[in-house]
mmCIF file of C-alpha atoms in Angstrom:
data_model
loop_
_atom_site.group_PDB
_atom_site.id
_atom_site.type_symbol
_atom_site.label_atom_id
_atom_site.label_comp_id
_atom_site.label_asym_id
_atom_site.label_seq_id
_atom_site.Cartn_x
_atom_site.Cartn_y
_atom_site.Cartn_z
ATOM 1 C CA UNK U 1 12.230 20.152 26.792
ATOM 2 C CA UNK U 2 9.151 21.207 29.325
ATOM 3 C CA UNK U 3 8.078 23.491 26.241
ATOM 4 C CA UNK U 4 8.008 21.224 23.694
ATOM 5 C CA UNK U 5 6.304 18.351 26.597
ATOM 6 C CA UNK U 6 3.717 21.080 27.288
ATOM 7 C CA UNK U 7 3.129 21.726 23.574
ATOM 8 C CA UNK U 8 2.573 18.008 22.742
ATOM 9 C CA UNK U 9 0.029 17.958 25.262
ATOM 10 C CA UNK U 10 -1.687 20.650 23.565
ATOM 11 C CA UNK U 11 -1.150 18.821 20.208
ATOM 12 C CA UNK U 12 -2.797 15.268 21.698
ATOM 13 C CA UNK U 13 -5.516 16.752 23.523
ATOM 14 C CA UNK U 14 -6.708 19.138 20.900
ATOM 15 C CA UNK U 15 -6.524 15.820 18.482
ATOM 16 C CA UNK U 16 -8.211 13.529 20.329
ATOM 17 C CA UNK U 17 -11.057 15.907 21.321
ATOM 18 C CA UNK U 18 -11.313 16.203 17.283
ATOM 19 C CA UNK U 19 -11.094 12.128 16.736
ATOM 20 C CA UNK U 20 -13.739 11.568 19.458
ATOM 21 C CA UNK U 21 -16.365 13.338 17.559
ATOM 22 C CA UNK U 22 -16.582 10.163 15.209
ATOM 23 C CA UNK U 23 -16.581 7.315 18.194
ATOM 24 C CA UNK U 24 -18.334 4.973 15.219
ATOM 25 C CA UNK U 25 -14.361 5.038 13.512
ATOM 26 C CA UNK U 26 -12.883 3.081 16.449
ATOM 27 C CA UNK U 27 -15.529 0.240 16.364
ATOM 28 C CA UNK U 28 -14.577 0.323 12.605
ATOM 29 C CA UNK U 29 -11.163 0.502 13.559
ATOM 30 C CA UNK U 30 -11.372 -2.150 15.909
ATOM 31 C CA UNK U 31 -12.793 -4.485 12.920
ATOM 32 C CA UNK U 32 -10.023 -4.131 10.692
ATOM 33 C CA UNK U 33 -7.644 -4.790 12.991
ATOM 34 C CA UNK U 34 -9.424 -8.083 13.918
ATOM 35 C CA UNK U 35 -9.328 -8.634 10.236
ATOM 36 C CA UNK U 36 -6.180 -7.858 9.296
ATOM 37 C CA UNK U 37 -5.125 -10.175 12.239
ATOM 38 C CA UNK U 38 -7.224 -12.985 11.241
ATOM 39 C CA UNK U 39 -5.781 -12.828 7.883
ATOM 40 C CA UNK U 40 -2.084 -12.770 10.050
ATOM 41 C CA UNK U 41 -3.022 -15.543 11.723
ATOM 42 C CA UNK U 42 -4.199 -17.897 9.403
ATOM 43 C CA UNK U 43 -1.581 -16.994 7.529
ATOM 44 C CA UNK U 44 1.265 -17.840 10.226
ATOM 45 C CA UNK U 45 -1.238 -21.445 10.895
ATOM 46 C CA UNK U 46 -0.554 -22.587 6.867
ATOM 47 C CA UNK U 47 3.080 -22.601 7.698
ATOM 48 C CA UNK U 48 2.498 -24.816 11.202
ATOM 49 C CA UNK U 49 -0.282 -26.767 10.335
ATOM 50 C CA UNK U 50 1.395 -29.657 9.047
ATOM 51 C CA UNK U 51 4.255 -29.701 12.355
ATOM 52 C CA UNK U 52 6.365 -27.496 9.963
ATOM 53 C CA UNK U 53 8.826 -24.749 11.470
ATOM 54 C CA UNK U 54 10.561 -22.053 10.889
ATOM 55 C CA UNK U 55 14.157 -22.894 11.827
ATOM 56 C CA UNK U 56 14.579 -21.938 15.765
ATOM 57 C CA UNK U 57 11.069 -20.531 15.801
ATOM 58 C CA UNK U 58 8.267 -22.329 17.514
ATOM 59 C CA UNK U 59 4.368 -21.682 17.169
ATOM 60 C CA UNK U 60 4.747 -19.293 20.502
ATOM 61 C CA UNK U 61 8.340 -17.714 19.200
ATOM 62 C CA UNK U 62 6.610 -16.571 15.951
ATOM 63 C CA UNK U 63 3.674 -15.419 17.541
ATOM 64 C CA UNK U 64 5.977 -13.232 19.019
ATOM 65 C CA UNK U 65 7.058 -11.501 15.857
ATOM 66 C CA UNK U 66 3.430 -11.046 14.626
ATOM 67 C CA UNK U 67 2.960 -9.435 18.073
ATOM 68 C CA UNK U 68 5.353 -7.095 17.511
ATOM 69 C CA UNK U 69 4.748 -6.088 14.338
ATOM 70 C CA UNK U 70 1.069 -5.630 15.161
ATOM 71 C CA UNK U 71 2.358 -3.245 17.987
ATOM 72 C CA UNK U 72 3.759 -1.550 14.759
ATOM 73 C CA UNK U 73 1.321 -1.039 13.060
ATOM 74 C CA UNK U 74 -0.793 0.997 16.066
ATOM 75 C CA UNK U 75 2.116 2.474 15.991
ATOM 76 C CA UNK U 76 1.999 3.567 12.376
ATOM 77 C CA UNK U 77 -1.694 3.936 12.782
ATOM 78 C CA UNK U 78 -1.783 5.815 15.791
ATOM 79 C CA UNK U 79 0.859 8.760 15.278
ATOM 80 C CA UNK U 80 2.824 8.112 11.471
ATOM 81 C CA UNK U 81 0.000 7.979 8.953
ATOM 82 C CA UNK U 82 -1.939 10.980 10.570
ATOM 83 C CA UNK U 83 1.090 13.491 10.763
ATOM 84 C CA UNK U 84 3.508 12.420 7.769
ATOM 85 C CA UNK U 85 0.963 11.917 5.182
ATOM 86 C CA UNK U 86 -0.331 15.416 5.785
ATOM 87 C CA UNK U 87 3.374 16.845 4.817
ATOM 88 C CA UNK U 88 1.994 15.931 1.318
ATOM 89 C CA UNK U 89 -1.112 18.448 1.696
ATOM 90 C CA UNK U 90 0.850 20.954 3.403
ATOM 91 C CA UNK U 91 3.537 21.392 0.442
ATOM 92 C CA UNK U 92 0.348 20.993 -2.365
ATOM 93 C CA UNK U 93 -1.609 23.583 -0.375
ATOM 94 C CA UNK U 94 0.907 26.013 0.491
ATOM 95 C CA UNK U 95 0.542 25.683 4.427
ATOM 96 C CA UNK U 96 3.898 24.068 5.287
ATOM 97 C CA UNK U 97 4.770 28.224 5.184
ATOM 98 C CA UNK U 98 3.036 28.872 8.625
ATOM 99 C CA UNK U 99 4.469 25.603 9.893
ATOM 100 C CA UNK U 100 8.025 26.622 9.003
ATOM 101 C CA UNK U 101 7.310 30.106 10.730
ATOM 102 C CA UNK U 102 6.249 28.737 14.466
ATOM 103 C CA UNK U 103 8.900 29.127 17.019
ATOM 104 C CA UNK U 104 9.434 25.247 17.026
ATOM 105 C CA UNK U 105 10.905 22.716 14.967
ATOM 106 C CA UNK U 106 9.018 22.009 11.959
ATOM 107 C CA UNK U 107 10.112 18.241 11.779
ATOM 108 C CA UNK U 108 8.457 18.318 15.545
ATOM 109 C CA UNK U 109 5.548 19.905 14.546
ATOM 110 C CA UNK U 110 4.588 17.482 11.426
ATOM 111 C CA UNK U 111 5.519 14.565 13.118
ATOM 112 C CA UNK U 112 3.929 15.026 16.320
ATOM 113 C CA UNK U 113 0.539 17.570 15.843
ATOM 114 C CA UNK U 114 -1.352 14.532 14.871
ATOM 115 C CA UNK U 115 -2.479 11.982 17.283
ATOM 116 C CA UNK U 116 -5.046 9.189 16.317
ATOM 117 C CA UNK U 117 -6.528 6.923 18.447
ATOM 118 C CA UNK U 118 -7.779 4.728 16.194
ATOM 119 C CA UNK U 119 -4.598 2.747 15.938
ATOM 120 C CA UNK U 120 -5.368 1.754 19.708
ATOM 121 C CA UNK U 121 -6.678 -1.924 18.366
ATOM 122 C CA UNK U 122 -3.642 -3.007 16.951
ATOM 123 C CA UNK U 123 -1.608 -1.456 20.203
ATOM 124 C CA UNK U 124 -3.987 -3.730 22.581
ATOM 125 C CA UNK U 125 -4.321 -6.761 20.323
ATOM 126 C CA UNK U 126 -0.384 -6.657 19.841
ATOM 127 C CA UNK U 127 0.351 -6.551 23.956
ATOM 128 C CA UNK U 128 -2.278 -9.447 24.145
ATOM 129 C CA UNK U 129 -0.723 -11.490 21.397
ATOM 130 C CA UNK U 130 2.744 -10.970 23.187
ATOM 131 C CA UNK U 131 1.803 -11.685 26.707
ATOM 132 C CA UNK U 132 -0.114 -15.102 25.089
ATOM 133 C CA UNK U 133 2.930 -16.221 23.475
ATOM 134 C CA UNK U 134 4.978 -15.203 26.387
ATOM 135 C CA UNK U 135 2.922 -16.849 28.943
ATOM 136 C CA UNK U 136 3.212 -20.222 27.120
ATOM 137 C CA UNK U 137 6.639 -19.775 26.951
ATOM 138 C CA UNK U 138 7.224 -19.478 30.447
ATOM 139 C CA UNK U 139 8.595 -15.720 29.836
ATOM 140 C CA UNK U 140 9.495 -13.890 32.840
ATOM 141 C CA UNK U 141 9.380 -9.852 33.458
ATOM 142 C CA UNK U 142 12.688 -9.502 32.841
ATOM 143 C CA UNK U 143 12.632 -10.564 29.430
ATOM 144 C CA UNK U 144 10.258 -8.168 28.839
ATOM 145 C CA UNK U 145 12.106 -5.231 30.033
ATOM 146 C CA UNK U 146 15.214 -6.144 28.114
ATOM 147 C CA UNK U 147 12.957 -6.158 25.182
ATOM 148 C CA UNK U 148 12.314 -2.383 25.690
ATOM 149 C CA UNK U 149 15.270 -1.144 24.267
ATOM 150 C CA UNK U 150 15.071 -2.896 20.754
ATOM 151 C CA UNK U 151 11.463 -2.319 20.312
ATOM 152 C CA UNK U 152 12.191 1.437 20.803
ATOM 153 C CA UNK U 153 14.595 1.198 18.039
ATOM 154 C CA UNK U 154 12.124 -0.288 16.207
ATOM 155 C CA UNK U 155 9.997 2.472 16.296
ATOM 156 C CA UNK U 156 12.505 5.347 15.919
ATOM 157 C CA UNK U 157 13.445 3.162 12.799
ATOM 158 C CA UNK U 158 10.118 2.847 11.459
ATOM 159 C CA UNK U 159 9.451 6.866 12.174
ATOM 160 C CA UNK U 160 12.569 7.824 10.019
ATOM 161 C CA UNK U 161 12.315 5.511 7.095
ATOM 162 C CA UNK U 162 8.408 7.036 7.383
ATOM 163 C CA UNK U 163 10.230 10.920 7.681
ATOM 164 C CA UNK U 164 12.584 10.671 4.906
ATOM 165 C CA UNK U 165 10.018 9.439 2.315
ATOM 166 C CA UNK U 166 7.505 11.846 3.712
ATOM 167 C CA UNK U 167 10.529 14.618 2.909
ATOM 168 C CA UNK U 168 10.598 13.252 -0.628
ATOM 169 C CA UNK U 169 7.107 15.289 -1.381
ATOM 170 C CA UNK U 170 9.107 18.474 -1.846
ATOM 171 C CA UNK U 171 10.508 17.512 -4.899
ATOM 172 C CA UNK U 172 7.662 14.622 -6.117
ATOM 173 C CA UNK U 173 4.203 16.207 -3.906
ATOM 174 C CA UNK U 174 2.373 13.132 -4.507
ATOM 175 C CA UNK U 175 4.022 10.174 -2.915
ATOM 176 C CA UNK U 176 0.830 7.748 -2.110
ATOM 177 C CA UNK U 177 1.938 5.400 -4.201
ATOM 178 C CA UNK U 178 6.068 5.241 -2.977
ATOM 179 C CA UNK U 179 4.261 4.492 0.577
ATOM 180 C CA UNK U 180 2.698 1.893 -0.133
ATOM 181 C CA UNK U 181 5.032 0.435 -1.326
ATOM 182 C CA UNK U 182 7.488 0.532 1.490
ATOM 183 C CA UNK U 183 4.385 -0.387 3.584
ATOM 184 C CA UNK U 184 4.159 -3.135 1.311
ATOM 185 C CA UNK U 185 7.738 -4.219 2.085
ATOM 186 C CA UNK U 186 7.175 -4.060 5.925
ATOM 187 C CA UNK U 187 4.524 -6.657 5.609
ATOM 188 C CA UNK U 188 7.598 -9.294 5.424
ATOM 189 C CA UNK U 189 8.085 -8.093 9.211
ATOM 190 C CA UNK U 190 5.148 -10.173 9.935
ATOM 191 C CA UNK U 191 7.234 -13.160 9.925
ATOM 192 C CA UNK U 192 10.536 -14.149 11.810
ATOM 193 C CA UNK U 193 13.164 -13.219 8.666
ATOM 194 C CA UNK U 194 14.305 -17.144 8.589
ATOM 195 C CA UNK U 195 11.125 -17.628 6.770
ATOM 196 C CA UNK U 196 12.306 -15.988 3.574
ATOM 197 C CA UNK U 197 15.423 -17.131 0.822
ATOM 198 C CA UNK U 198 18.446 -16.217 2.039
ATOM 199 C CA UNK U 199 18.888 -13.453 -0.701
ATOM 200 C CA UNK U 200 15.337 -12.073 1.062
ATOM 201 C CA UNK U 201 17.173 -12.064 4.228
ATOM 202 C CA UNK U 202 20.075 -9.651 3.032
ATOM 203 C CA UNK U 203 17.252 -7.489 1.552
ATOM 204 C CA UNK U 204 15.317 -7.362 4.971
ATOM 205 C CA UNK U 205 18.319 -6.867 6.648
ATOM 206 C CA UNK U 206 20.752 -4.681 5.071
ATOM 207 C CA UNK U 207 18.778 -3.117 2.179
ATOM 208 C CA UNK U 208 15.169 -2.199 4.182
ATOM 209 C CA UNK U 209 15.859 -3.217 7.427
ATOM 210 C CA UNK U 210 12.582 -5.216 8.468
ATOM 211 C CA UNK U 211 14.479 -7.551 10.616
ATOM 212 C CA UNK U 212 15.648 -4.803 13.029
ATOM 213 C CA UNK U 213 11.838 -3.997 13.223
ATOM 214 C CA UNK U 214 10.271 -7.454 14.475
ATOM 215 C CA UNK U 215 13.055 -10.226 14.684
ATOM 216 C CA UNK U 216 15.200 -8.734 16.506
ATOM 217 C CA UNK U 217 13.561 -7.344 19.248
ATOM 218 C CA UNK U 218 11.662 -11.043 19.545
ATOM 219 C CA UNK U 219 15.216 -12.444 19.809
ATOM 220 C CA UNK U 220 15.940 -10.712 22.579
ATOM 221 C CA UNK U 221 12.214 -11.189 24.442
ATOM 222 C CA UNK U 222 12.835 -15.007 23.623
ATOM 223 C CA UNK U 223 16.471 -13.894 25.105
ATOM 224 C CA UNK U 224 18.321 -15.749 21.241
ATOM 225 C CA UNK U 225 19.415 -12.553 19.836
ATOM 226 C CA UNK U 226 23.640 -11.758 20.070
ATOM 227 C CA UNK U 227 24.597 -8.539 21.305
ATOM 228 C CA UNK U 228 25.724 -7.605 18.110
ATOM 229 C CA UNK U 229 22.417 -7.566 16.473
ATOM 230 C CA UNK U 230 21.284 -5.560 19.293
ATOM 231 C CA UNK U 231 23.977 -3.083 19.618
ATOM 232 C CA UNK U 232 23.183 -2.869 15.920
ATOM 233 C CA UNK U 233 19.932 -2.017 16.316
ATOM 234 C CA UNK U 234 20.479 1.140 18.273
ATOM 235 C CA UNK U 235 23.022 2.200 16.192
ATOM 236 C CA UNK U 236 20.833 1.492 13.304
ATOM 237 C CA UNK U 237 17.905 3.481 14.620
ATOM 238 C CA UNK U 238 20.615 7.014 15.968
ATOM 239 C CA UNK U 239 22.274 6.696 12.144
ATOM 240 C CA UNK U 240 18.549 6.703 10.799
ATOM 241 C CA UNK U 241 17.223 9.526 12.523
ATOM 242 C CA UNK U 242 20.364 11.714 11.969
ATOM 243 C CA UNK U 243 19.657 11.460 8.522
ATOM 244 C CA UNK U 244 16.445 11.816 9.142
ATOM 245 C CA UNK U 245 17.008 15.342 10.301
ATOM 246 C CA UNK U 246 19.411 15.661 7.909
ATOM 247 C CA UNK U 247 17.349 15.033 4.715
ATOM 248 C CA UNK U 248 14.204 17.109 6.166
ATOM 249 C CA UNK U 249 17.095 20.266 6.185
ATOM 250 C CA UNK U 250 18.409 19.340 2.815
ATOM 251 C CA UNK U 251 15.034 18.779 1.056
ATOM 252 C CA UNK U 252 13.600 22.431 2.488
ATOM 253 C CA UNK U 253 16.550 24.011 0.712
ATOM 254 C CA UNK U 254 14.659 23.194 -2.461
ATOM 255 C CA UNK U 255 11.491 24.163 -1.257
ATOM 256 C CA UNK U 256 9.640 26.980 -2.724
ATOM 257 C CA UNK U 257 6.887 28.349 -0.511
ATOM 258 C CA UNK U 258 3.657 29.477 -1.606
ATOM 259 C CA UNK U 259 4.175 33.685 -1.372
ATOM 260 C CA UNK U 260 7.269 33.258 -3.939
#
């Protein structure tokens, strides 16, 4: 564990020493995300404009979710798109050879070597929509805390759903167009999963599991979620990133590097 903790560091300094070289891309970075949470916003006000609700979800309670899945998106900005949508260059250009050679896990290595700070917008602008909400609804530190454990699922969710499609590129290479679709799908995460048909809500649920990404860990904050969905959660997010591992093995038995 130290090794791998000391080679991280390596990995994150060396990356953000490389990142910092083009400050103008955060205030860029930073516009988008004001942007793209404008456009969140005024999205979430059509649906309460008029004194309509989302069953069980106030104003505050589904500024919650959008929190949250802002928080995502650093998240996906800040260490996802930078590392697994290079695994696509590395098996086109031959290099995922030298990466499979290095004393360490490769699936460590191509998730992790990457670190971009321009996702930092969305990570701040998330915490401040959170603590808004949460201030107006009298939220104490506690509810926070207990909130820890499902948003971590969240992310180890959202890492191996990213993994496994990123793994697909050793059969298909060029997969641009499968991810944006399945960041296409996460959009609906935006919004607290009562807001869709009920046959949406299986889908989001069962089939690509967006409510285990932003509902549930609001339910919990907001302390409405059952200990079911939560104990569901983290089995949700261990079953995903066993197979996650799993299906990075499986797919480099098929793998042909570039000196054969």
């Amino acid at each position: 564990m130290q090794r791998y903790l000391k080679v991280l560091r390596l990995f994150w300094t060396t990356a953000i020493a490389a990142e910092m070289e083009y400050r103008i891309n955060f205030i860029l970075a930073a516009l988008t995300s004001i942007g793209n949470l404008a456009g969140s916003l005024f999205g979430l006000f059509l649906f309460y404009r008029q004194g309509y609700t989302f069953t069980g979800w106030s104003w505050d309670a589904a500024l919650i979710v959008l929190g949250i899945f802002t928080l995502l998106q650093g998240f996906s900005a800040t260490l996802l798109a930078p590392n697994l949508n290079r695994i696509v260059r590395h098996v086109q250009e031959g290099t995922l050879d030298f990466v499979l050679l290095k004393p360490i896990r490769s699936q460590f290595w191509l998730s992790t070597h990457t670190l971009s700070p321009w996702g930092l917008p969305d990570l701040i602008f998330g915490c401040v929509i959170i603590g808004y909400a949460g201030k107006n609804l009298g939220l104490g530190i506690d509810k926070y805390l207990l909130s820890i454990l499902p948003l971590c699922c969240s992310l180890v969710i959202l890492y191996s759903l990213w993994f496994m499609l990123g793994s697909t590129t050793i059969w298909f290479v060029k997969i641009y167009n499968v991810t944006e679709v399945l960041r296409g799908l996460l959009e609906a995460g935006r919004y607290p999963i009562i807001a869709y048909p009920a046959a949406y809500r299986v889908f989001f649920t069962f089939v690509v599991p967006v409510a285990f990404l932003t509902t549930v860990p609001a339910q919990v904050m907001l302390g409405e979620s059952q200990l079911i969905w939560l104990f569901g959660a983290v089995i949700l997010a261990v079953t995903l990133f066993s197979i996650s591992t799993w299906f990075w093995r499986f797919a480099l038995r098929f793998y042909t590097s570039a000196s054969s």
